[in-house]
């Protein structure tokens, strides 16, 4: 079962807002619906957003009725901007849209219908590549986990955050499949609770031992010596290794350094943005404060109480032990190791 796939002229997604209570699917037939589903987090997680946007562009190629190739490209560029604007932080979104537009810009297709077919094939390729890349990440990262290890994990980086398999949770999955006995402490990840709702659901499916913990308990378990390693994902990694990930990642990194616990970021190379010199340049999404005051429709304070809701934070690269990618594990200096990984080199 894939988190996102093409289904007879539409984009089919697992509706992540309904989990863990119900496994429901959304069927999206317009670019506007794809953009809305990314914005309202029906689909979320950097690689899953990227693949959804790629299929969104395949839909755009059908929505744009122009037969003239220049006019068709202009229409696709405009739909691409609409998709990119849905969420600003995960670079996989812009990466996927640009890759899809490159198919149109290349001039290789001579007719509009040829281009429509080529764009669907390109989107399917992005989705298939995502699964293969995650499996490679899993194999690379599994060696970091010793038999009997307890891993602290933040947010959801599993198959739901990707097309399938997962990044940081993919590493855990690969090590579990190799027979290692693991225990995972899952940060609940306020305010959207991706850890307790989605990661715990995935651990149940895979049969991996886990416990959901309040985000605020992470330091408690580190100080007790119960955490051997911390694995998190990323939404965008700057050229120097600074990275944006789900809010709460930065405080975990600082606590890990204080307790001398290895701290790894796990991500595909499509999450690396070499155009940004440091994490200071990463755009950080601020979401509706109602997600904090009224999570999942349950008001925990009166409606006039004020709140703020940054969706991501930036962790400086000095807190990282390494970055696990499909090309290997990047180590400092990240400017060099990440550049090599992005170019397809082994690191
Ligand atoms: O707001 P979300 O749920 O889209 O945030 C997701 C994360 O921060 C993940 O850690 C990240 O996208 C990596 S997923 C493989």
Coordinates of C-alpha atoms and ligand atoms in Angstrom, one line a residue:
X1 CA 0.0 0.0 0.0
X2 CA 1.5 3.3 -1.1
X3 CA 0.8 6.7 0.7
X4 CA 0.4 8.3 -2.7
X5 CA -0.2 6.9 -6.2
X6 CA -1.9 7.5 -9.5
X7 CA -5.3 5.9 -9.8
X8 CA -7.0 6.1 -13.2
X9 CA -6.8 9.8 -13.9
X10 CA -6.6 10.9 -10.2
X11 CA -4.2 11.1 -7.3
X12 CA -5.0 8.7 -4.5
X13 CA -3.7 9.5 -1.1
X14 CA -3.9 7.9 2.4
X15 CA -5.8 10.5 4.4
X16 CA -3.4 11.0 7.2
X17 CA -5.8 13.1 9.2
X18 CA -8.0 10.0 9.8
X19 CA -5.3 7.8 11.2
X20 CA -4.9 5.9 13.5
X21 CA -8.6 5.5 13.8
X22 CA -9.6 4.9 10.2
X23 CA -7.6 4.0 7.1
X24 CA -9.2 6.3 4.5
X25 CA -8.2 7.4 1.1
X26 CA -8.7 10.7 -0.7
X27 CA -9.2 10.9 -4.5
X28 CA -8.0 14.1 -6.0
X29 CA -8.9 15.1 -9.5
X30 CA -7.7 18.7 -9.7
X31 CA -4.5 20.6 -9.0
X32 CA -6.4 22.8 -6.6
X33 CA -7.4 19.7 -4.6
X34 CA -3.8 18.5 -4.5
X35 CA -2.6 21.9 -3.3
X36 CA -5.3 21.9 -0.6
X37 CA -4.4 18.4 0.5
X38 CA -0.8 19.4 1.0
X39 CA -1.8 22.5 2.9
X40 CA -4.3 20.8 5.2
X41 CA -1.9 17.9 5.7
X42 CA -4.1 15.2 4.3
X43 CA -0.7 14.2 2.9
X44 CA 2.4 15.3 4.8
X45 CA 6.1 14.4 5.2
X46 CA 8.6 15.9 2.8
X47 CA 9.0 13.0 0.3
X48 CA 5.2 12.3 0.3
X49 CA 4.5 16.0 -0.4
X50 CA 7.1 15.8 -3.3
X51 CA 5.5 12.8 -4.9
X52 CA 2.0 14.2 -4.5
X53 CA 3.1 17.4 -6.2
X54 CA 4.7 15.4 -9.0
X55 CA 1.3 13.6 -9.6
X56 CA -0.3 17.0 -9.2
X57 CA 1.8 18.2 -12.2
X58 CA 0.6 15.2 -14.2
X59 CA -2.9 16.3 -13.4
X60 CA -1.9 19.9 -14.4
X61 CA -0.8 18.5 -17.8
X62 CA -4.4 17.2 -18.3
X63 CA -6.1 20.3 -16.9
X64 CA -4.1 22.7 -19.2
X65 CA -6.1 22.2 -22.4
X66 CA -3.6 24.1 -24.7
X67 CA -2.3 22.3 -27.7
X68 CA 0.3 25.0 -28.4
X69 CA 3.5 23.8 -26.7
X70 CA 4.6 27.3 -25.5
X71 CA 1.1 28.0 -24.1
X72 CA 1.0 24.6 -22.5
X73 CA 4.3 25.2 -20.7
X74 CA 3.1 28.6 -19.5
X75 CA 0.0 27.0 -18.0
X76 CA 2.1 24.2 -16.4
X77 CA 4.5 26.8 -14.9
X78 CA 1.5 28.6 -13.4
X79 CA 0.0 25.4 -11.9
X80 CA 3.5 24.5 -10.6
X81 CA 3.7 27.8 -8.7
X82 CA 0.3 27.1 -7.1
X83 CA 1.5 23.7 -5.9
X84 CA 4.8 25.1 -4.6
X85 CA 3.0 27.7 -2.6
X86 CA 1.1 25.1 -0.6
X87 CA 3.8 24.6 2.0
X88 CA 7.1 26.5 2.1
X89 CA 9.6 24.5 4.1
X90 CA 10.0 21.0 2.6
X91 CA 12.2 21.5 -0.5
X92 CA 11.0 18.2 -1.9
X93 CA 7.8 20.0 -3.0
X94 CA 9.7 22.6 -5.2
X95 CA 12.2 19.9 -6.2
X96 CA 9.4 17.6 -7.6
X97 CA 7.6 20.4 -9.4
X98 CA 10.8 21.6 -11.0
X99 CA 11.7 18.0 -12.1
X100 CA 8.3 17.7 -13.7
X101 CA 8.6 21.1 -15.4
X102 CA 12.0 20.1 -16.8
X103 CA 10.2 17.4 -18.8
X104 CA 8.1 20.1 -20.4
X105 CA 11.0 22.5 -20.8
X106 CA 13.3 20.0 -22.4
X107 CA 11.4 20.2 -25.7
X108 CA 11.7 16.5 -26.2
X109 CA 8.0 16.0 -26.6
X110 CA 6.7 17.3 -29.9
X111 CA 2.9 17.3 -29.2
X112 CA 0.8 18.2 -26.2
X113 CA -0.5 14.6 -25.8
X114 CA 3.0 13.2 -25.9
X115 CA 4.0 15.6 -23.1
X116 CA 1.0 14.6 -21.0
X117 CA 2.0 11.0 -21.3
X118 CA 5.6 11.8 -20.5
X119 CA 4.7 13.8 -17.4
X120 CA 2.7 11.0 -16.0
X121 CA 5.6 8.6 -16.5
X122 CA 7.9 11.1 -14.9
X123 CA 5.7 11.4 -11.8
X124 CA 5.5 7.6 -11.6
X125 CA 9.3 7.5 -11.8
X126 CA 9.6 10.0 -8.9
X127 CA 7.3 7.8 -6.8
X128 CA 9.1 4.6 -7.7
X129 CA 12.5 6.2 -7.1
X130 CA 11.4 7.4 -3.6
X131 CA 10.7 3.8 -2.5
X132 CA 14.0 2.5 -3.9
X133 CA 15.9 5.4 -2.3
X134 CA 14.3 4.8 1.0
X135 CA 15.3 1.2 0.9
X136 CA 18.9 2.2 0.2
X137 CA 18.8 4.7 3.1
X138 CA 17.5 1.9 5.4
X139 CA 20.3 -0.4 4.5
X140 CA 22.9 2.3 4.9
X141 CA 21.5 3.5 8.3
X142 CA 20.7 0.1 9.8
X143 CA 24.4 -0.5 10.6
X144 CA 24.1 2.4 13.1
X145 CA 21.7 0.5 15.3
X146 CA 23.1 -2.1 17.7
X147 CA 21.1 -5.1 18.8
X148 CA 19.1 -4.1 21.9
X149 CA 19.3 -0.3 21.1
X150 CA 16.7 2.2 22.2
X151 CA 16.1 4.9 19.6
X152 CA 14.4 8.3 20.2
X153 CA 12.4 9.4 17.2
X154 CA 10.6 12.6 16.4
X155 CA 7.5 13.3 14.2
X156 CA 6.7 10.7 11.5
X157 CA 9.3 9.7 9.0
X158 CA 7.9 6.3 8.0
X159 CA 6.1 5.0 5.0
X160 CA 3.3 7.6 5.5
X161 CA 5.8 10.5 5.2
X162 CA 7.1 9.0 1.9
X163 CA 5.7 7.0 -0.9
X164 CA 6.6 3.9 1.1
X165 CA 9.1 2.5 3.5
X166 CA 10.4 5.7 5.2
X167 CA 13.6 7.5 6.1
X168 CA 14.5 7.6 9.8
X169 CA 11.7 5.0 10.5
X170 CA 12.9 3.2 7.4
X171 CA 16.3 2.7 9.1
X172 CA 14.6 1.3 12.1
X173 CA 12.4 -0.9 9.9
X174 CA 15.5 -2.2 8.0
X175 CA 17.3 -3.0 11.3
X176 CA 14.2 -4.7 12.7
X177 CA 13.9 -6.8 9.5
X178 CA 17.5 -7.8 9.9
X179 CA 16.6 -9.3 13.3
X180 CA 17.9 -6.6 15.7
X181 CA 15.9 -6.2 18.8
X182 CA 15.0 -2.5 19.1
X183 CA 12.8 -0.3 21.2
X184 CA 11.7 3.1 19.9
X185 CA 10.7 6.1 22.1
X186 CA 8.2 8.0 19.9
X187 CA 7.9 11.7 20.7
X188 CA 4.2 12.4 20.4
X189 CA 5.1 15.6 18.4
X190 CA 2.7 18.4 19.3
X191 CA 0.6 19.9 18.0
X192 CA -0.3 17.6 15.1
X193 CA 0.7 14.4 17.0
X194 CA 2.4 12.8 14.0
X195 CA 4.4 10.7 16.5
X196 CA 1.5 9.2 18.5
X197 CA -1.0 9.0 15.6
X198 CA 1.2 8.0 12.7
X199 CA 4.5 6.6 13.9
X200 CA 2.9 4.4 16.6
X201 CA 0.4 3.1 13.9
X202 CA 3.4 2.2 11.7
X203 CA 5.2 0.5 14.6
X204 CA 2.1 -1.5 15.4
X205 CA 1.9 -2.6 11.7
X206 CA 5.6 -3.6 11.7
X207 CA 5.7 -5.2 15.1
X208 CA 8.5 -3.0 16.5
X209 CA 8.6 -2.4 20.2
X210 CA 7.8 1.2 21.0
X211 CA 6.3 3.7 23.6
X212 CA 4.8 7.1 22.9
X213 CA 6.3 9.7 25.2
X214 CA 5.3 13.3 25.7
X215 CA 7.7 15.6 23.8
X216 CA 8.7 17.1 27.2
X217 CA 9.9 13.7 28.5
X218 CA 12.8 13.3 26.0
X219 CA 15.4 15.0 28.3
X220 CA 14.2 12.8 31.2
X221 CA 14.9 9.6 29.3
X222 CA 18.2 10.9 28.0
X223 CA 19.4 11.8 31.5
X224 CA 18.4 8.3 32.7
X225 CA 20.7 6.8 30.1
X226 CA 17.8 5.1 28.3
X227 CA 18.5 6.6 24.9
X228 CA 21.3 5.1 22.7
X229 CA 20.7 7.1 19.5
X230 CA 18.4 9.7 18.1
X231 CA 17.1 9.5 14.5
X232 CA 15.1 12.3 12.9
X233 CA 14.1 13.3 9.4
X234 CA 14.5 16.6 7.5
X235 CA 12.3 18.9 5.4
X236 CA 15.3 20.9 4.0
X237 CA 19.0 20.6 4.5
X238 CA 21.2 23.6 3.6
X239 CA 24.6 23.2 2.0
X240 CA 26.4 23.5 5.3
X241 CA 24.3 20.7 6.9
X242 CA 22.0 22.9 9.0
X243 CA 18.5 21.4 8.5
X244 CA 14.9 22.2 9.1
X245 CA 12.7 19.5 10.6
X246 CA 9.5 19.2 12.7
X247 CA 9.3 21.7 15.5
X248 CA 11.0 20.3 18.6
X249 CA 14.0 18.8 16.7
X250 CA 16.4 21.6 17.7
X251 CA 15.8 21.1 21.4
X252 CA 16.4 17.3 21.0
X253 CA 19.7 18.1 19.3
X254 CA 20.9 20.4 22.1
X255 CA 19.9 17.8 24.7
X256 CA 21.6 15.0 22.7
X257 CA 24.9 17.0 22.8
X258 CA 24.5 17.6 26.5
X259 CA 24.2 13.9 27.1
X260 CA 26.7 12.8 24.5
X261 CA 24.1 10.8 22.5
X262 CA 24.6 10.2 18.7
X263 CA 22.2 12.4 16.8
X264 CA 21.5 11.6 13.1
X265 CA 19.4 13.2 10.5
X266 CA 18.1 10.8 7.8
X267 CA 16.9 12.1 4.4
X268 CA 17.1 11.5 0.7
X269 CA 19.3 13.8 -1.4
X270 CA 16.2 15.4 -2.8
X271 CA 15.9 17.1 0.6
X272 CA 19.3 18.8 0.2
X273 CA 19.1 22.4 -1.0
X274 CA 22.6 23.3 -2.1
X275 CA 21.3 26.8 -3.1
X276 CA 21.0 27.7 0.6
X277 CA 24.3 28.4 2.4
X278 CA 22.9 27.9 5.9
X279 CA 19.8 27.1 7.8
X280 CA 19.1 30.8 8.4
X281 CA 17.9 30.9 4.8
X282 CA 15.3 28.1 5.1
X283 CA 11.7 29.5 5.0
X284 CA 9.8 28.3 8.1
X285 CA 6.1 27.7 7.9
X286 CA 3.9 29.2 10.7
X287 CA 0.6 27.4 10.8
X288 CA -2.8 28.3 12.2
X289 CA -2.6 28.8 16.0
X290 CA -5.9 26.9 16.2
X291 CA -3.8 23.7 15.8
X292 CA -2.3 24.5 19.3
X293 CA -5.4 25.8 21.0
X294 CA -7.9 23.4 19.4
X295 CA -6.1 20.3 18.4
X296 CA -8.3 18.0 16.3
X297 CA -11.3 20.2 17.1
X298 CA -11.0 19.8 20.9
X299 CA -10.8 23.3 22.5
X300 CA -8.3 23.2 25.4
X301 CA -8.5 26.9 26.0
X302 CA -11.2 29.6 25.4
X303 CA -11.2 30.8 21.7
X304 CA -9.8 34.2 22.5
X305 CA -6.6 32.8 24.1
X306 CA -3.5 33.6 22.0
X307 CA -1.0 31.1 20.6
X308 CA 1.8 30.7 18.0
X309 CA 2.5 27.7 15.9
X310 CA 5.8 27.4 14.0
X311 CA 5.7 24.0 12.1
X312 CA 9.5 23.6 11.9
X313 CA 12.8 24.6 13.5
X314 CA 16.4 24.7 12.3
X315 CA 19.1 22.6 13.9
X316 CA 22.7 23.9 13.3
X317 CA 25.0 21.3 11.8
X318 CA 27.4 21.3 14.7
X319 CA 24.8 19.2 16.7
X320 CA 24.8 16.4 14.0
X321 CA 26.8 13.2 14.3
X322 CA 26.0 12.6 10.6
X323 CA 23.4 12.8 7.8
X324 CA 22.2 9.4 6.5
X325 CA 21.4 9.6 2.7
X326 CA 21.0 7.0 0.0
X327 CA 24.5 7.8 -1.1
X328 CA 26.0 7.0 2.3
X329 CA 26.4 8.8 5.6
X330 CA 27.6 12.4 5.2
X331 CA 30.1 13.7 7.8
X332 CA 31.6 17.1 8.3
X333 CA 32.6 19.2 6.5
X334 CA 29.0 18.9 5.1
X335 CA 29.6 21.4 2.3
X336 CA 31.8 18.8 0.7
X337 CA 30.1 15.6 1.7
X338 CA 26.6 16.8 0.8
X339 CA 27.7 18.3 -2.6
X340 CA 29.2 14.9 -3.4
X341 CA 26.0 13.1 -2.4
X342 CA 23.8 15.4 -4.5
X343 CA 26.1 14.8 -7.5
X344 CA 25.4 11.1 -7.1
X345 CA 28.8 10.2 -5.6
X346 CA 29.3 7.7 -2.8
X347 CA 30.1 9.2 0.6
Ligands
LIG1 O1 4.5 18.9 9.1 P1 4.9 17.5 8.6 O2 4.2 16.4 9.3 O3 4.9 17.5 7.1 O4 6.5 17.4 9.0 C1 7.1 16.3 8.7 C2 8.5 16.3 9.2 O5 9.0 17.2 9.8 C3 9.3 15.0 8.9 O6 10.3 14.8 9.9 C4 10.1 15.3 7.5 O7 9.2 15.7 6.5 C5 10.8 14.1 7.1 S1 9.7 12.8 6.5 C6 10.6 11.6 5.9

